[in-house]
């Protein structure tokens, strides 16, 4: 935290959630889930972003965890997530 009380974050790359690939098991779990919680930060890499897009098609209720921490804020991803979301936090 800075002297002015502003928090800072070290968001490490790569992370396991940067490479979540679609699998039959993941698809089956999403189809049975009562809700899908997904975040904007996890979509900084194409692999996970593509998987999230597939999963959003399988769930009726999607909860979007929006992250505005620079440098990972991406307006098109946020807009797409808000459009798909049943609830945003």
Short mmCIF file of C-alpha atoms in Angstrom, two decimals:
data_model
loop_
_atom_site.label_atom_id
_atom_site.label_comp_id
_atom_site.label_asym_id
_atom_site.label_seq_id
_atom_site.Cartn_x
_atom_site.Cartn_y
_atom_site.Cartn_z
CA UNK A 1 0.00 0.00 0.00
CA UNK A 2 1.29 3.44 -0.87
CA UNK A 3 1.80 6.20 1.69
CA UNK A 4 -1.46 7.69 0.44
CA UNK A 5 -3.33 4.47 1.23
CA UNK A 6 -3.64 3.31 -2.38
CA UNK A 7 -3.31 -0.48 -2.69
CA UNK A 8 -1.18 -2.06 -5.38
CA UNK A 9 -1.18 -5.61 -6.67
CA UNK A 10 1.31 -7.98 -8.24
CA UNK A 11 -0.68 -10.15 -10.62
CA UNK A 12 1.79 -12.81 -11.70
CA UNK A 13 2.01 -14.25 -15.19
CA UNK A 14 1.70 -16.98 -16.08
CA UNK A 15 -0.95 -18.33 -13.74
CA UNK A 16 -2.85 -21.59 -13.94
CA UNK A 17 -6.03 -19.68 -14.83
CA UNK A 18 -4.32 -18.24 -17.90
CA UNK A 19 -4.62 -21.61 -19.66
CA UNK A 20 -8.02 -23.11 -18.87
CA UNK A 21 -8.99 -25.21 -21.87
CA UNK A 22 -12.44 -26.51 -22.68
CA UNK A 23 -12.85 -30.21 -21.89
CA UNK A 24 -15.84 -32.57 -21.93
CA UNK A 25 -15.67 -32.71 -18.12
CA UNK A 26 -15.76 -28.92 -17.81
CA UNK A 27 -18.64 -28.73 -20.27
CA UNK A 28 -20.63 -31.34 -18.32
CA UNK A 29 -19.99 -29.53 -15.03
CA UNK A 30 -21.13 -26.21 -16.53
CA UNK A 31 -24.32 -27.76 -17.87
CA UNK A 32 -25.19 -29.03 -14.37
CA UNK A 33 -24.18 -25.88 -12.49
CA UNK A 34 -26.80 -23.53 -11.10
CA UNK A 35 -24.48 -20.60 -11.90
CA UNK A 36 -21.15 -19.88 -13.54
CA UNK A 37 -18.86 -17.35 -11.88
CA UNK A 38 -16.30 -15.88 -14.26
CA UNK A 39 -13.92 -12.96 -14.08
CA UNK A 40 -12.48 -10.36 -16.39
CA UNK A 41 -8.92 -10.86 -15.13
CA UNK A 42 -8.89 -14.55 -16.02
CA UNK A 43 -9.64 -13.59 -19.62
CA UNK A 44 -6.33 -11.80 -20.19
CA UNK A 45 -5.17 -14.83 -22.23
CA UNK A 46 -6.91 -16.19 -25.33
CA UNK A 47 -7.17 -19.80 -24.12
CA UNK A 48 -9.20 -19.02 -21.03
CA UNK A 49 -11.17 -16.27 -22.79
CA UNK A 50 -12.30 -18.78 -25.44
CA UNK A 51 -13.24 -21.30 -22.75
CA UNK A 52 -15.26 -18.73 -20.83
CA UNK A 53 -17.15 -17.82 -24.00
CA UNK A 54 -18.04 -21.48 -24.54
CA UNK A 55 -19.11 -21.94 -20.92
CA UNK A 56 -21.33 -18.86 -21.02
CA UNK A 57 -23.40 -20.59 -23.69
CA UNK A 58 -24.04 -23.53 -21.35
CA UNK A 59 -25.25 -21.69 -18.24
CA UNK A 60 -28.42 -19.74 -17.60
CA UNK A 61 -27.04 -17.73 -14.68
CA UNK A 62 -23.63 -16.17 -15.02
CA UNK A 63 -21.99 -14.02 -12.35
CA UNK A 64 -19.31 -11.65 -13.63
CA UNK A 65 -16.48 -10.64 -11.30
CA UNK A 66 -15.23 -7.42 -12.90
CA UNK A 67 -11.64 -6.38 -12.25
CA UNK A 68 -10.45 -2.87 -13.04
CA UNK A 69 -6.83 -3.29 -11.95
CA UNK A 70 -4.42 -1.88 -14.51
CA UNK A 71 -2.92 -3.02 -16.77
CA UNK A 72 -5.45 -5.86 -17.14
CA UNK A 73 -8.56 -3.78 -17.62
CA UNK A 74 -9.92 -4.40 -21.11
CA UNK A 75 -13.10 -2.52 -22.05
CA UNK A 76 -14.35 -4.97 -24.74
CA UNK A 77 -13.95 -7.91 -22.32
CA UNK A 78 -15.79 -5.99 -19.59
CA UNK A 79 -18.61 -5.04 -21.96
CA UNK A 80 -18.93 -8.62 -23.22
CA UNK A 81 -18.98 -9.96 -19.66
CA UNK A 82 -21.61 -7.47 -18.54
CA UNK A 83 -23.79 -8.38 -21.50
CA UNK A 84 -23.58 -12.08 -20.64
CA UNK A 85 -24.00 -11.61 -16.89
CA UNK A 86 -27.08 -12.28 -14.85
CA UNK A 87 -25.26 -10.53 -11.98
CA UNK A 88 -22.06 -8.48 -11.84
CA UNK A 89 -19.86 -7.75 -8.86
#
